[in-house]
GROMACS .gro file of C-alpha atoms in nm:
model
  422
    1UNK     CA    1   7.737   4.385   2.179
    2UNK     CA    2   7.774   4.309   2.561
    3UNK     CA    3   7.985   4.577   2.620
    4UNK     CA    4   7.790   4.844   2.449
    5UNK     CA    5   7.493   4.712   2.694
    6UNK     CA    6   7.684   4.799   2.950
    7UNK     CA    7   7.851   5.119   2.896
    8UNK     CA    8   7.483   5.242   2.797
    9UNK     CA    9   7.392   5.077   3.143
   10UNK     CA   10   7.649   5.286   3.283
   11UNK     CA   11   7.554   5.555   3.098
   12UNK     CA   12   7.195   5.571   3.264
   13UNK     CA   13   7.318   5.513   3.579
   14UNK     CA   14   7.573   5.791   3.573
   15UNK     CA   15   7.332   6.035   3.453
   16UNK     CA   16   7.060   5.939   3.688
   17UNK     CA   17   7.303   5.979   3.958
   18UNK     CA   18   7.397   6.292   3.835
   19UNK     CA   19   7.026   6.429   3.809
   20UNK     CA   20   6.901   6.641   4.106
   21UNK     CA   21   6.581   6.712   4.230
   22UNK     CA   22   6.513   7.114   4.344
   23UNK     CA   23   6.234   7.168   4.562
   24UNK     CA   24   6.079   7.413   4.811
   25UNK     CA   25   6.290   7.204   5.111
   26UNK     CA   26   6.592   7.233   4.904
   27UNK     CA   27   6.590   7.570   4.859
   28UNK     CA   28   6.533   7.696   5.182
   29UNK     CA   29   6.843   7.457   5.333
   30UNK     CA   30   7.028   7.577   5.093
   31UNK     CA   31   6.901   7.962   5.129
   32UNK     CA   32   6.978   7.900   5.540
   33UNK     CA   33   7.364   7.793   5.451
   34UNK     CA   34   7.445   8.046   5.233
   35UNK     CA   35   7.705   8.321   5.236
   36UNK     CA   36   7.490   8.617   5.416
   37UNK     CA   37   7.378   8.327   5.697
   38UNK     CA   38   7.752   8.264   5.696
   39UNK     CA   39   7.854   8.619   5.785
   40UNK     CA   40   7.566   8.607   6.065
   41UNK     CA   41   7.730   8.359   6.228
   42UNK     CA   42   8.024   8.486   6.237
   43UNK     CA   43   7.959   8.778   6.432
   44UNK     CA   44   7.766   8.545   6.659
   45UNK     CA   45   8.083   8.366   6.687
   46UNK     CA   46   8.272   8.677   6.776
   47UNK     CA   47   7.971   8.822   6.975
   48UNK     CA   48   8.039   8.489   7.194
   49UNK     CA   49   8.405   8.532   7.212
   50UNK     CA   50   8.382   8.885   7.381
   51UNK     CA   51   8.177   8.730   7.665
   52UNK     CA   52   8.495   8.511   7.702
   53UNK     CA   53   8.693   8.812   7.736
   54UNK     CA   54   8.441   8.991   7.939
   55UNK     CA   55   8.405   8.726   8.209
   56UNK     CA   56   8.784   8.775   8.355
   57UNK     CA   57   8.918   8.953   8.616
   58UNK     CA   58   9.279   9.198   8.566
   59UNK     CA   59   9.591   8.965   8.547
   60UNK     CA   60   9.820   8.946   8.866
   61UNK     CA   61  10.136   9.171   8.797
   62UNK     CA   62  10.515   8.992   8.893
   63UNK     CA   63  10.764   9.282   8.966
   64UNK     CA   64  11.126   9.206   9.030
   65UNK     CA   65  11.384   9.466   9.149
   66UNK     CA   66  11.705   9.523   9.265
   67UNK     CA   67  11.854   9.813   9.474
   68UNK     CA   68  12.062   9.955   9.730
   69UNK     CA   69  12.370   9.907   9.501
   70UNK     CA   70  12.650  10.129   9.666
   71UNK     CA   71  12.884  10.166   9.352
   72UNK     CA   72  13.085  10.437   9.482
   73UNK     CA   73  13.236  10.177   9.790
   74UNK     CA   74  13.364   9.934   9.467
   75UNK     CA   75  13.274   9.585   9.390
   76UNK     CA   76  13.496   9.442   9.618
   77UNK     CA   77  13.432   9.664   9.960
   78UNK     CA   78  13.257   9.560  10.266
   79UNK     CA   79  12.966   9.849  10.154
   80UNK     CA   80  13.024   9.811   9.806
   81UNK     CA   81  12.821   9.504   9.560
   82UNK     CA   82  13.072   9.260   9.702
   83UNK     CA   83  13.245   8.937   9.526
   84UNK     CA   84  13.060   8.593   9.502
   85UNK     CA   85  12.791   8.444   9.406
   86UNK     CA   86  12.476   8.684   9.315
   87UNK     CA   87  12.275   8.610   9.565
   88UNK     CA   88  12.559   8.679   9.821
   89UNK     CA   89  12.617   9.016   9.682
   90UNK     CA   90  12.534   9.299   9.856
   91UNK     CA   91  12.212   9.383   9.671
   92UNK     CA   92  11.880   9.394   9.816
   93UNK     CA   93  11.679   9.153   9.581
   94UNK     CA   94  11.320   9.170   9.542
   95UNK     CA   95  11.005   8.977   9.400
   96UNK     CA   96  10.655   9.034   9.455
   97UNK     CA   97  10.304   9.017   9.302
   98UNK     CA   98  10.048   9.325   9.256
   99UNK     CA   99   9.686   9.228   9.186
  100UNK     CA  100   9.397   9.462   9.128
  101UNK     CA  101   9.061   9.404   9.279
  102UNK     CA  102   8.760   9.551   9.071
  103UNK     CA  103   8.493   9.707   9.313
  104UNK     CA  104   8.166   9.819   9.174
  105UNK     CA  105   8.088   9.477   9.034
  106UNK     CA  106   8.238   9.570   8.719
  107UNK     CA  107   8.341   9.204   8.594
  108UNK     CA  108   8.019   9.105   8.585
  109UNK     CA  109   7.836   9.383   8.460
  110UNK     CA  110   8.082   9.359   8.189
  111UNK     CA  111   8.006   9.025   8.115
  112UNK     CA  112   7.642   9.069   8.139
  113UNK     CA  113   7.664   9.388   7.872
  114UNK     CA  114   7.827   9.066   7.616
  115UNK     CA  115   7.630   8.853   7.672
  116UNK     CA  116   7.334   9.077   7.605
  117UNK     CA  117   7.493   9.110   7.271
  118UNK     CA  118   7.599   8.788   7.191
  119UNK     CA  119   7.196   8.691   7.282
  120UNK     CA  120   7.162   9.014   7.019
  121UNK     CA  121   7.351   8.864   6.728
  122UNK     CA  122   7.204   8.521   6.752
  123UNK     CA  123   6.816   8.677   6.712
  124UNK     CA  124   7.035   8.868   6.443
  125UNK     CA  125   7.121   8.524   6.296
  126UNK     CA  126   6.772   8.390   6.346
  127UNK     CA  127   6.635   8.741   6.136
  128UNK     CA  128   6.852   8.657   5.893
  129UNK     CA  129   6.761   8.295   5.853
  130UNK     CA  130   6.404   8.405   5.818
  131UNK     CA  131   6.519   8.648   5.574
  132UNK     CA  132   6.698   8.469   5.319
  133UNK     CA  133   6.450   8.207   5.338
  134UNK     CA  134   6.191   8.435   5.236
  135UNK     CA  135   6.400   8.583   4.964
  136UNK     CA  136   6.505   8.247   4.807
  137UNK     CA  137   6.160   8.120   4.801
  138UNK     CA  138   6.039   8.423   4.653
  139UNK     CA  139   6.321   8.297   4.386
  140UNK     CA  140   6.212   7.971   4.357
  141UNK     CA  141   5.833   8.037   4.254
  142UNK     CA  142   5.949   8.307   4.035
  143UNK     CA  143   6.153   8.041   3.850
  144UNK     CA  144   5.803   7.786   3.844
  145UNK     CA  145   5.615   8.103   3.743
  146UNK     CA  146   5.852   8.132   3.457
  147UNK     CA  147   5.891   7.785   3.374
  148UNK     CA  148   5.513   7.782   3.345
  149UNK     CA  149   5.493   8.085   3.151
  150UNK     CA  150   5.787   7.931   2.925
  151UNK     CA  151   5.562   7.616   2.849
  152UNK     CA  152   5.293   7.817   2.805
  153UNK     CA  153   5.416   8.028   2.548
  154UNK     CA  154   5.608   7.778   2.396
  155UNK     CA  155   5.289   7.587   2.314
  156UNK     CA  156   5.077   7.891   2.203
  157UNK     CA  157   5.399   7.970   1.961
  158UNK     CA  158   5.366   7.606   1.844
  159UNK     CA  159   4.942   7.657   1.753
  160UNK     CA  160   5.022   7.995   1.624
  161UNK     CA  161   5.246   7.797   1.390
  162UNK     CA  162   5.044   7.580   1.272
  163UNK     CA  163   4.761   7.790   1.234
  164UNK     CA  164   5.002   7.992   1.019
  165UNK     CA  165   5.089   7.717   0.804
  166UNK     CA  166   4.708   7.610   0.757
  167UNK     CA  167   4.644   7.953   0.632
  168UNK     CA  168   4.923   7.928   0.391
  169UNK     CA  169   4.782   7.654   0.254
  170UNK     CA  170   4.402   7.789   0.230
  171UNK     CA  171   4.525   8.110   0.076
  172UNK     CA  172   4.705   7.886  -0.177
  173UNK     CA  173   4.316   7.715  -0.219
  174UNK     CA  174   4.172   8.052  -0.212
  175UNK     CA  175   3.969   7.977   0.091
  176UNK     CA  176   4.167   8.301   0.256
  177UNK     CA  177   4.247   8.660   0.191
  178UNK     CA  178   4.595   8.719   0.126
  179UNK     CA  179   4.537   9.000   0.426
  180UNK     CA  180   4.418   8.752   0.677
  181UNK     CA  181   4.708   8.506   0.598
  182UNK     CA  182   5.009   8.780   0.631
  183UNK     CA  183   4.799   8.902   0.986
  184UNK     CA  184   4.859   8.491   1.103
  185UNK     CA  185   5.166   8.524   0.983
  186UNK     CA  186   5.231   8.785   1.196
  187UNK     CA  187   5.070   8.617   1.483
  188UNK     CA  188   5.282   8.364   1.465
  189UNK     CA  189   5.606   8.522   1.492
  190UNK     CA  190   5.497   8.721   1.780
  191UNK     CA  191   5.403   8.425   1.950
  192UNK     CA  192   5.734   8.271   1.891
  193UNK     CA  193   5.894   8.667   1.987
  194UNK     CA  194   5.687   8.545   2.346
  195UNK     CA  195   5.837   8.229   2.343
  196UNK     CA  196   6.183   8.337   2.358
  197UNK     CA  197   6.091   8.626   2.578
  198UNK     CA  198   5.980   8.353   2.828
  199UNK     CA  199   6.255   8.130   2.758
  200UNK     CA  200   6.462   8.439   2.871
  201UNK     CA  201   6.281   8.544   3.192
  202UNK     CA  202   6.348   8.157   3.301
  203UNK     CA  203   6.718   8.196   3.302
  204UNK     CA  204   6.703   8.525   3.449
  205UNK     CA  205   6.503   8.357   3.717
  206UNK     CA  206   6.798   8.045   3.742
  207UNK     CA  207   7.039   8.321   3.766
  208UNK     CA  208   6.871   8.474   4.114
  209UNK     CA  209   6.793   8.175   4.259
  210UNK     CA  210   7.145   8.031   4.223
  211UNK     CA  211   7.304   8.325   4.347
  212UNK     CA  212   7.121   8.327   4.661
  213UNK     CA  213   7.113   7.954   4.733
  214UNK     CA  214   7.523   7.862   4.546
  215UNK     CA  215   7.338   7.591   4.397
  216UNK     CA  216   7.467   7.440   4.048
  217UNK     CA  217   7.083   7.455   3.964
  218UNK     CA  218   7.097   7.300   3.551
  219UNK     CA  219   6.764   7.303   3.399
  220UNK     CA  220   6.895   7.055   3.134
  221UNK     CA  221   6.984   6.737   3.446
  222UNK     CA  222   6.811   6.868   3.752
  223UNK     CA  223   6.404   6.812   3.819
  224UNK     CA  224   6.217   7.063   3.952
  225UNK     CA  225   5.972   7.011   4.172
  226UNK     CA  226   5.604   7.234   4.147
  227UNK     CA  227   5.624   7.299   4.538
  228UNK     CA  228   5.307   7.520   4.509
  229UNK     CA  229   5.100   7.568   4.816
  230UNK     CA  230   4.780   7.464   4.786
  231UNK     CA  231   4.504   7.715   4.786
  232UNK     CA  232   4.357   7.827   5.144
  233UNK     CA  233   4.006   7.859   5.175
  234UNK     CA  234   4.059   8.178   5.347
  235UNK     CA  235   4.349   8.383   5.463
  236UNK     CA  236   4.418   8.448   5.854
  237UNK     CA  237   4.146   8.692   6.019
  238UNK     CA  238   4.294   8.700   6.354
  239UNK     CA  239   4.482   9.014   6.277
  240UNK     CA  240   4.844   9.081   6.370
  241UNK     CA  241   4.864   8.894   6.709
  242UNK     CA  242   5.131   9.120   6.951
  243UNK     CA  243   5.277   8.745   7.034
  244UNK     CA  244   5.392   8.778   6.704
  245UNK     CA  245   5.566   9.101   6.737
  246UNK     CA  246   5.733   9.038   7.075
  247UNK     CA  247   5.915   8.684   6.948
  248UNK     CA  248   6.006   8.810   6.626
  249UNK     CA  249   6.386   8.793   6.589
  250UNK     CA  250   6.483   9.159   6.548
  251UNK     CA  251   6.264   9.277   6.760
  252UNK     CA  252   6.454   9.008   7.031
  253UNK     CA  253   6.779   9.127   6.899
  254UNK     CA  254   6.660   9.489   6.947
  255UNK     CA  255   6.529   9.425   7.317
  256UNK     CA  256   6.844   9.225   7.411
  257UNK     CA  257   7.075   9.570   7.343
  258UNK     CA  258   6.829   9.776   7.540
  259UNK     CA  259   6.985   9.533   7.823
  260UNK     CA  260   7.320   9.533   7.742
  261UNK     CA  261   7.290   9.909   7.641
  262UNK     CA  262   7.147   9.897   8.065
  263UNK     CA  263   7.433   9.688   8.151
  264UNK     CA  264   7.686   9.954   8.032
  265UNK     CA  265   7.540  10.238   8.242
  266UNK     CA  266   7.597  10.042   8.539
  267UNK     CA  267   7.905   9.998   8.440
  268UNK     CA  268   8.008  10.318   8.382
  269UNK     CA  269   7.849  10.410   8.667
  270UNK     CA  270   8.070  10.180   8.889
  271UNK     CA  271   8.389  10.384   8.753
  272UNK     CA  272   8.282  10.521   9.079
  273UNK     CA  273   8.413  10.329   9.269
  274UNK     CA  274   8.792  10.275   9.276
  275UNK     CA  275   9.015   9.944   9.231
  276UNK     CA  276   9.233   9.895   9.459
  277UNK     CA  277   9.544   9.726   9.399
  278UNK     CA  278   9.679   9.471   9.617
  279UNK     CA  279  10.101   9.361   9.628
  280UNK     CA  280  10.330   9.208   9.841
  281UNK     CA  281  10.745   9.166   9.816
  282UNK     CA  282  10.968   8.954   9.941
  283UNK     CA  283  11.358   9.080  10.014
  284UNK     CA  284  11.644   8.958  10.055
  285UNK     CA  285  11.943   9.167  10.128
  286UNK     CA  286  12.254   9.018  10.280
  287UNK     CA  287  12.354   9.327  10.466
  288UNK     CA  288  12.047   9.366  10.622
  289UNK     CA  289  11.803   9.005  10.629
  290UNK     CA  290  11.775   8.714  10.405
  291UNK     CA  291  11.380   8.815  10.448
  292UNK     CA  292  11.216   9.070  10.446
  293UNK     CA  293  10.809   9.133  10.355
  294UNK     CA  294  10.692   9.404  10.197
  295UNK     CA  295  10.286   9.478  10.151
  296UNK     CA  296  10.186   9.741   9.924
  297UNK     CA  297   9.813   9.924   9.879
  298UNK     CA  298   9.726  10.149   9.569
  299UNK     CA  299   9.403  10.352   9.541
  300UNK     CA  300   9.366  10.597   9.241
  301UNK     CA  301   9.240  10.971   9.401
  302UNK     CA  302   8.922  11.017   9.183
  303UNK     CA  303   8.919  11.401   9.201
  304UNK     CA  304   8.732  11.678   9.029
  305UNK     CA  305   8.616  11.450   8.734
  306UNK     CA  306   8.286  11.193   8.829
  307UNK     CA  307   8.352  11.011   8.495
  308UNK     CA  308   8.048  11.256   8.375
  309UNK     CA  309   8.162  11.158   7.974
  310UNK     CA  310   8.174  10.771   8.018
  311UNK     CA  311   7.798  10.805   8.215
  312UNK     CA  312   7.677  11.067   8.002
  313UNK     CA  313   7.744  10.834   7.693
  314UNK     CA  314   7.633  10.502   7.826
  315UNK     CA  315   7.290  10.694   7.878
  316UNK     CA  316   7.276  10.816   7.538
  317UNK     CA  317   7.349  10.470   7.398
  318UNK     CA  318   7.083  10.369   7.631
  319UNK     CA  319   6.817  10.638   7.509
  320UNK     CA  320   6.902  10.454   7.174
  321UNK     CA  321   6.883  10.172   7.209
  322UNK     CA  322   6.500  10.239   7.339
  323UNK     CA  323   6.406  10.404   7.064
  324UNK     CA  324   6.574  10.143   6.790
  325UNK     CA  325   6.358   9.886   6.981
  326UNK     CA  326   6.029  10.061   6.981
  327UNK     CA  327   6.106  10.150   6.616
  328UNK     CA  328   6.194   9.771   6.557
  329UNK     CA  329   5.835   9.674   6.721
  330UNK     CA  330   5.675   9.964   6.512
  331UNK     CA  331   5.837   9.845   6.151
  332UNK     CA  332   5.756   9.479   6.247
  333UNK     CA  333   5.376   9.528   6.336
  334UNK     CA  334   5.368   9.728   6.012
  335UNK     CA  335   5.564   9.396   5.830
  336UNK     CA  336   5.343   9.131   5.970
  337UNK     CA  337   5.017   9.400   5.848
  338UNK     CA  338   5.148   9.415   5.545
  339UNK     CA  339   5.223   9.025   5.509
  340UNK     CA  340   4.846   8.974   5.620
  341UNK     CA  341   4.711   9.207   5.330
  342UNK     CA  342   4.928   9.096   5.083
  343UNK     CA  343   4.843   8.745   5.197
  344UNK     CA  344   4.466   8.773   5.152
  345UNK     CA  345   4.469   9.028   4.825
  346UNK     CA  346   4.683   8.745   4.649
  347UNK     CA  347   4.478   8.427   4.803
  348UNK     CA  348   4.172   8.631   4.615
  349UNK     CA  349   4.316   8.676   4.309
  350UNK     CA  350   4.486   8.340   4.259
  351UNK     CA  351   4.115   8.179   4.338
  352UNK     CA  352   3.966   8.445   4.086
  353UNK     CA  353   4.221   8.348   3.809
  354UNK     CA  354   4.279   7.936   3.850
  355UNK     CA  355   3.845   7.896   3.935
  356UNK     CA  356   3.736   8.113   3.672
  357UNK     CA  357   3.957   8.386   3.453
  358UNK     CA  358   4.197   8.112   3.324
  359UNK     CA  359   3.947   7.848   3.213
  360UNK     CA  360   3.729   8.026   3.114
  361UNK     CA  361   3.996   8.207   2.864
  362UNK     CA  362   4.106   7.860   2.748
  363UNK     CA  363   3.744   7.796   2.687
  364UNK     CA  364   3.713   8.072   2.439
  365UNK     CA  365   4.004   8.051   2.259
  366UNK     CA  366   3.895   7.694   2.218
  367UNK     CA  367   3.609   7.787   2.091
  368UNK     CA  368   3.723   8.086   1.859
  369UNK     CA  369   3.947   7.840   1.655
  370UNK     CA  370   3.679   7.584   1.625
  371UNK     CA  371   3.467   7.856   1.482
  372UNK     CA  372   3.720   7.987   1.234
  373UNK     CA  373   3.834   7.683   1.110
  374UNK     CA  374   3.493   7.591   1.053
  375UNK     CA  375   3.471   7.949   0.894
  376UNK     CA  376   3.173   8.039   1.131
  377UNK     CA  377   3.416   8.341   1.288
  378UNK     CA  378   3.660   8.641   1.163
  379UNK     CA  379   4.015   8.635   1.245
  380UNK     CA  380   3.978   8.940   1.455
  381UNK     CA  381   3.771   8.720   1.669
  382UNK     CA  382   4.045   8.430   1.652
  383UNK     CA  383   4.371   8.673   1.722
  384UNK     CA  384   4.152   8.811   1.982
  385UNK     CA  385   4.072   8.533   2.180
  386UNK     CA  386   4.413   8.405   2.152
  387UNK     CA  387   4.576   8.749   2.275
  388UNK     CA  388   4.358   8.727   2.562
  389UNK     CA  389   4.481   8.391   2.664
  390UNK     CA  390   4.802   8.500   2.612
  391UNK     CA  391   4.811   8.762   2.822
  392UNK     CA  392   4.608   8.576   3.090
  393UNK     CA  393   4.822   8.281   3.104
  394UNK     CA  394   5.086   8.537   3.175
  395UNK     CA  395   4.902   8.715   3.467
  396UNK     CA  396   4.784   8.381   3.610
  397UNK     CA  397   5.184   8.280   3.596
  398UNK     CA  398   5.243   8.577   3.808
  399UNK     CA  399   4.974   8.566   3.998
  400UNK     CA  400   5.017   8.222   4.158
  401UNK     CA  401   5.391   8.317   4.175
  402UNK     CA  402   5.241   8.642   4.402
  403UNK     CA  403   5.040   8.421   4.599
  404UNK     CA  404   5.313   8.141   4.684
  405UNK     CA  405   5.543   8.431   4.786
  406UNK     CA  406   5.287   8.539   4.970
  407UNK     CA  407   5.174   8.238   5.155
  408UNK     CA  408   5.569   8.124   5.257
  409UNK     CA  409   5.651   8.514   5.371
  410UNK     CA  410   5.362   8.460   5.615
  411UNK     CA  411   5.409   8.132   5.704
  412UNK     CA  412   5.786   8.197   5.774
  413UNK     CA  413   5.778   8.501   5.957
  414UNK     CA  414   5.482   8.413   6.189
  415UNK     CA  415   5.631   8.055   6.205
  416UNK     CA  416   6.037   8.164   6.292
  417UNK     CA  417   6.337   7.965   6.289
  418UNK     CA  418   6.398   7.919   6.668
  419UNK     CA  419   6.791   7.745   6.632
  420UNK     CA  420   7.045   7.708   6.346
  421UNK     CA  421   7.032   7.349   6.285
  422UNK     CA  422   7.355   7.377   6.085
   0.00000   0.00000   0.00000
């Protein structure tokens, strides 16, 4: 007996370890760690690694040479390569070092264009952050919406049920038309046809939300938390503030390749101005000196070409890049307009339908039921009422679904992530 206490001890224990709780915070760590986030910082990562690159300047050159070699005199003739040791043979031996020096400023104009875009795919990473966020909670209250809905329906399909079998049982008193028991009947099963319809959408909506998060989400062990936001008494009036605009991440990412776009030009433009090349030698030839210097300047003859195609590019990725960022700033003001509207048309209609439609729908099927079991109503005005709480409890699901969406969109994008806390 004292063992079976305690393996059912253990039992509980295991399984409350094993149960999770899923809520809004949950999601949207998991949303900011998952596979998309993980390819955004990557490129930062390699973004970050070309400024490493960029920031060098050209590696010195070691040359090493041998010449004068008179072969026709023999190896062992006073002219000729000679016998001994190599470095007593008539040779001339020679080391030296050649190292370019970039004019123009082109090492750091270089580094400046990578590190524009390194700045670039971090605001990328920060858009995408925001992003997936916003996607995954959209997932999230779609799965409350249909768990709701599921419960919903699940109890209607339970009353219709009953009510089904009460009729069977007054049409076997004959206090009911064999016509108004088959149309209960009927009822019923399409209010258990709902029910599993629901019980449906629900998975679907476990499906999404685990493939954007990679969370083991089990409806069976895990609790789910009702994160909803709480009703606002009014939605932001303020308009679309240009603060707004002008921080938002891809706009950022957009403005930081207008400067490294800026940054190219100038380097393209400094092909202008030629490298030079710097070396020096030392000899040694037995016949002649055991040292001897040599110094060495290279200039390449820039004529009849300007670089007018490396220029003449770098401006048209410039030009570009100008018009993706005023196209950026364009498409967000339009995104945060949109996320206002949408914000205040669903704040209206989720007031509408949890202050008045819904209750006052319960009300009257309430009502309707009371009156037709008491036989003071038709069926039509029982099935009635009842349809029209069904399919209000069904808009009221989505409805608050449209307006949590709604309210974390806006509070997300006008609240960004500023750093990857990861």
């Amino acid at each position: 007996m004292w063992s079976l206490s305690c393996a059912l001890l253990s039992a509980i224990c295991c399984a409350q370890a094993q149960a999770q709780t899923l809520g809004l915070a949950q999601v949207l760590e998991a949303a900011r760690q998952n596979l998309d986030v993980s390819v955004a910082q990557q490129n930062l990562a390699a973004a970050q690694a070309d400024v490493v690159s960029a920031d060098r300047a050209p590696f010195p050159i070691f040359t090493a040479k041998t010449s004068q070699m008179y072969l026709d005199k023999g190896v062992n003739g006073n002219q000729g390569i000679g016998a001994g040791a190599f470095g007593q043979k008539n040779i001339d031996k020679s080391g030296g070092i050649d190292w370019t020096w970039e004019r123009g400023n082109k090492r750091g104009l270089r580094t400046q264009s990578a590190k524009q875009q390194a700045l670039a795919a971090g605001a990328d990473l920060q858009d995408i952050l925001v992003m997936q966020q916003i996607t995954a909670a959209a997932a999230y209250f779609d799965l409350l919406a249909a768990r709701e809905r599921n419960q919903e329906m699940q109890t209607l399909s339970q009353s219709a049920l009953q009510l089904s079998k009460s009729a069977r049982l007054r049409f076997k008193a004959g206090d009911l038309s064999a016509q108004d028991t088959a149309r209960l009947e009927i009822e019923a099963q399409r209010a258990q046809a709902d029910a599993r319809s629901a019980q449906l959408d629900q998975q679907r909506a476990v499906l999404l939300l685990q493939q954007i998060t990679k969370l083991p989400i089990n409806l069976n062990t895990w609790k789910i938390e009702a994160d909803w936001p709480s009703i606002q008494a009014q939605a932001p009036t303020q308009g679309v503030l240009q603060a707004w605009v002008d921080q938002r991440a891809d706009v950022v990412a957009a403005r930081e390749r207008v400067a490294a776009a800026n940054a190219a030009l100038e380097l393209a433009q400094a092909q202008k101005k030629a490298d030079v090349t710097l070396g020096s030698s030392l000899d040694h030839d037995p016949r002649v000196s055991n040292r001897m210097l040599e110094l060495r300047l290279s200039v390449p003859l820039i004529w009849a070409y300007g670089f007018e195609g490396e220029i003449g590019r770098a401006q048209a990725q410039l030009a570009q890049a100008q018009t993706l960022f005023e196209k950026t700033k364009l498409e967000a003001s339009a995104d945060f307009q949109r996320l206002l509207e949408e914000f205040a048309a669903a704040l209206e209609r989720e007031t509408l339908y949890e202050q008045d439609i819904l209750p006052r729908a319960r009300k009257v099927a309430e009502q309707a039921e009371r009156a037709f079991a008491l036989g003071a109503s038709s069926l039509t005005d029982l099935l009635d009422a009842r349809r029209t709480l069904r399919a209000t409890l069904i808009e009221a699901a989505f409805t608050r679904a449209d307006y949590a969406k709604a309210h974390e969109a806006w509070r997300l994008r006008t609240n960004p992530v500023l750093s990857d806390k990861r």
